[in-house]
PDB file of C-alpha atoms in Angstrom:
ATOM      1  CA  UNK A   1     151.661  96.315 115.173  1.00 60.00           C
ATOM      2  CA  UNK A   2     153.505  99.444 114.480  1.00 80.00           C
ATOM      3  CA  UNK A   3     155.367 101.405 117.032  1.00 93.00           C
ATOM      4  CA  UNK A   4     155.143 105.243 117.299  1.00 95.00           C
ATOM      5  CA  UNK A   5     157.559 107.786 118.582  1.00 97.00           C
ATOM      6  CA  UNK A   6     156.240 111.171 119.723  1.00 97.00           C
ATOM      7  CA  UNK A   7     158.813 113.708 120.155  1.00 98.00           C
ATOM      8  CA  UNK A   8     158.326 117.254 121.803  1.00 97.00           C
ATOM      9  CA  UNK A   9     159.955 120.300 122.131  1.00 95.00           C
ATOM     10  CA  UNK A  10     158.239 122.406 124.532  1.00 89.00           C
ATOM     11  CA  UNK A  11     158.873 125.699 126.558  1.00 84.00           C
ATOM     12  CA  UNK A  12     156.166 125.917 128.813  1.00 85.00           C
ATOM     13  CA  UNK A  13     154.799 122.384 128.727  1.00 90.00           C
ATOM     14  CA  UNK A  14     152.048 122.739 126.128  1.00 91.00           C
ATOM     15  CA  UNK A  15     153.647 120.837 123.364  1.00 95.00           C
ATOM     16  CA  UNK A  16     154.144 118.152 125.897  1.00 96.00           C
ATOM     17  CA  UNK A  17     150.428 117.994 126.779  1.00 94.00           C
ATOM     18  CA  UNK A  18     149.360 117.969 123.260  1.00 93.00           C
ATOM     19  CA  UNK A  19     151.744 115.045 122.541  1.00 96.00           C
ATOM     20  CA  UNK A  20     150.508 112.998 125.486  1.00 95.00           C
ATOM     21  CA  UNK A  21     146.869 113.808 124.163  1.00 92.00           C
ATOM     22  CA  UNK A  22     147.850 112.697 120.817  1.00 93.00           C
ATOM     23  CA  UNK A  23     149.334 109.389 122.133  1.00 94.00           C
ATOM     24  CA  UNK A  24     146.144 108.663 124.184  1.00 91.00           C
ATOM     25  CA  UNK A  25     144.400 108.304 120.888  1.00 86.00           C
ATOM     26  CA  UNK A  26     146.554 105.195 119.937  1.00 81.00           C
ATOM     27  CA  UNK A  27     144.794 101.690 120.030  1.00 75.00           C
ATOM     28  CA  UNK A  28     147.543 100.217 121.738  1.00 76.00           C
ATOM     29  CA  UNK A  29     149.176 102.801 124.060  1.00 74.00           C
ATOM     30  CA  UNK A  30     152.038 100.471 125.004  1.00 74.00           C
ATOM     31  CA  UNK A  31     153.345 100.799 121.420  1.00 90.00           C
ATOM     32  CA  UNK A  32     153.538 104.772 121.765  1.00 95.00           C
ATOM     33  CA  UNK A  33     156.453 106.418 123.251  1.00 96.00           C
ATOM     34  CA  UNK A  34     156.366 110.165 124.256  1.00 97.00           C
ATOM     35  CA  UNK A  35     159.781 111.839 124.823  1.00 97.00           C
ATOM     36  CA  UNK A  36     161.420 115.161 125.041  1.00 97.00           C
ATOM     37  CA  UNK A  37     163.527 116.281 122.058  1.00 97.00           C
ATOM     38  CA  UNK A  38     166.683 115.889 124.573  1.00 95.00           C
ATOM     39  CA  UNK A  39     165.850 112.419 125.046  1.00 96.00           C
ATOM     40  CA  UNK A  40     165.378 111.771 121.427  1.00 96.00           C
ATOM     41  CA  UNK A  41     168.943 112.574 120.827  1.00 90.00           C
ATOM     42  CA  UNK A  42     169.897 109.399 122.865  1.00 93.00           C
ATOM     43  CA  UNK A  43     167.327 106.970 121.220  1.00 94.00           C
ATOM     44  CA  UNK A  44     167.500 104.789 118.009  1.00 95.00           C
ATOM     45  CA  UNK A  45     164.908 106.135 115.840  1.00 96.00           C
ATOM     46  CA  UNK A  46     165.209 103.071 113.556  1.00 95.00           C
ATOM     47  CA  UNK A  47     163.195 101.129 116.263  1.00 95.00           C
ATOM     48  CA  UNK A  48     159.851 103.080 115.466  1.00 96.00           C
ATOM     49  CA  UNK A  49     157.649 102.834 112.391  1.00 95.00           C
ATOM     50  CA  UNK A  50     156.075 106.267 112.840  1.00 96.00           C
ATOM     51  CA  UNK A  51     157.704 109.397 114.322  1.00 97.00           C
ATOM     52  CA  UNK A  52     155.603 112.545 115.150  1.00 97.00           C
ATOM     53  CA  UNK A  53     157.577 115.719 116.168  1.00 97.00           C
ATOM     54  CA  UNK A  54     155.871 118.607 118.043  1.00 96.00           C
ATOM     55  CA  UNK A  55     157.308 121.953 118.574  1.00 94.00           C
ATOM     56  CA  UNK A  56     156.545 125.149 120.159  1.00 91.00           C
ATOM     57  CA  UNK A  57     157.125 128.867 118.778  1.00 86.00           C
ATOM     58  CA  UNK A  58     159.096 130.851 121.025  1.00 83.00           C
ATOM     59  CA  UNK A  59     159.752 134.676 120.238  1.00 81.00           C
ATOM     60  CA  UNK A  60     158.826 133.681 116.631  1.00 78.00           C
ATOM     61  CA  UNK A  61     161.007 130.808 116.153  1.00 82.00           C
ATOM     62  CA  UNK A  62     161.241 127.067 116.591  1.00 86.00           C
ATOM     63  CA  UNK A  63     164.227 126.114 118.867  1.00 90.00           C
ATOM     64  CA  UNK A  64     167.688 125.677 117.040  1.00 92.00           C
ATOM     65  CA  UNK A  65     167.945 122.258 118.779  1.00 95.00           C
ATOM     66  CA  UNK A  66     164.819 121.265 116.841  1.00 94.00           C
ATOM     67  CA  UNK A  67     166.384 122.240 113.426  1.00 92.00           C
ATOM     68  CA  UNK A  68     169.720 120.516 114.571  1.00 95.00           C
ATOM     69  CA  UNK A  69     167.839 117.248 115.243  1.00 96.00           C
ATOM     70  CA  UNK A  70     166.004 117.189 112.208  1.00 95.00           C
ATOM     71  CA  UNK A  71     168.985 117.934 110.165  1.00 94.00           C
ATOM     72  CA  UNK A  72     171.009 115.196 111.835  1.00 96.00           C
ATOM     73  CA  UNK A  73     168.270 112.711 111.472  1.00 97.00           C
ATOM     74  CA  UNK A  74     166.653 113.759 108.100  1.00 95.00           C
ATOM     75  CA  UNK A  75     167.560 110.417 106.306  1.00 96.00           C
ATOM     76  CA  UNK A  76     165.871 108.249 109.105  1.00 96.00           C
ATOM     77  CA  UNK A  77     162.786 110.639 109.478  1.00 96.00           C
ATOM     78  CA  UNK A  78     162.322 110.455 105.603  1.00 96.00           C
ATOM     79  CA  UNK A  79     162.222 106.551 105.689  1.00 96.00           C
ATOM     80  CA  UNK A  80     159.519 106.669 108.515  1.00 96.00           C
ATOM     81  CA  UNK A  81     155.923 107.593 108.237  1.00 96.00           C
ATOM     82  CA  UNK A  82     156.202 111.114 109.972  1.00 95.00           C
ATOM     83  CA  UNK A  83     154.458 114.002 111.045  1.00 95.00           C
ATOM     84  CA  UNK A  84     155.328 117.402 112.337  1.00 93.00           C
ATOM     85  CA  UNK A  85     152.802 119.763 114.427  1.00 92.00           C
ATOM     86  CA  UNK A  86     153.625 123.338 115.692  1.00 87.00           C
ATOM     87  CA  UNK A  87     152.199 125.001 118.588  1.00 89.00           C
ATOM     88  CA  UNK A  88     151.840 128.727 118.317  1.00 77.00           C
ATOM     89  CA  UNK A  89     149.358 131.377 119.081  1.00 69.00           C
ATOM     90  CA  UNK A  90     149.093 132.605 115.335  1.00 62.00           C
ATOM     91  CA  UNK A  91     147.364 129.321 114.483  1.00 56.00           C
ATOM     92  CA  UNK A  92     144.395 130.738 116.502  1.00 60.00           C
ATOM     93  CA  UNK A  93     143.517 133.084 113.552  1.00 65.00           C
ATOM     94  CA  UNK A  94     141.238 131.661 111.042  1.00 70.00           C
ATOM     95  CA  UNK A  95     143.198 132.970 108.186  1.00 73.00           C
ATOM     96  CA  UNK A  96     146.475 131.487 109.525  1.00 66.00           C
ATOM     97  CA  UNK A  97     145.465 128.201 110.950  1.00 67.00           C
ATOM     98  CA  UNK A  98     146.505 125.726 108.062  1.00 72.00           C
ATOM     99  CA  UNK A  99     149.908 124.569 106.866  1.00 70.00           C
ATOM    100  CA  UNK A 100     149.541 126.617 103.703  1.00 78.00           C
ATOM    101  CA  UNK A 101     148.714 129.838 105.634  1.00 76.00           C
ATOM    102  CA  UNK A 102     150.718 129.738 108.905  1.00 74.00           C
ATOM    103  CA  UNK A 103     153.914 131.503 108.468  1.00 74.00           C
ATOM    104  CA  UNK A 104     155.817 129.573 111.125  1.00 69.00           C
ATOM    105  CA  UNK A 105     154.883 126.263 109.429  1.00 72.00           C
ATOM    106  CA  UNK A 106     155.940 127.893 105.893  1.00 73.00           C
ATOM    107  CA  UNK A 107     159.297 128.984 107.432  1.00 72.00           C
ATOM    108  CA  UNK A 108     159.745 125.408 108.980  1.00 72.00           C
ATOM    109  CA  UNK A 109     159.198 123.738 105.604  1.00 74.00           C
ATOM    110  CA  UNK A 110     162.036 125.824 103.896  1.00 71.00           C
ATOM    111  CA  UNK A 111     164.784 124.208 106.104  1.00 64.00           C
TER     112      UNK A 111
END
């Protein structure tokens, strides 16, 4: 069985809640670890087969720490099955609720 890591960068706790919700869908919850971005800086990412990162938008931006973490670990992340989700109020609008139309996701993908 493959192990998964869910990393969240949350300001008000919503991204953490969503991360835990995602983890509950795993067939074997014991193989899923949910940690904060600050905890992820101290963990060996190579131990996991899949990595999911979730981050919130605050004042129109993802945190600088998120970009730093991704830049430092890009090579590892590229070697793993990975996913990213963004928690933002703009996504509630039908015309901005997909990866192609959400301005924050587009901005994130340009890093």
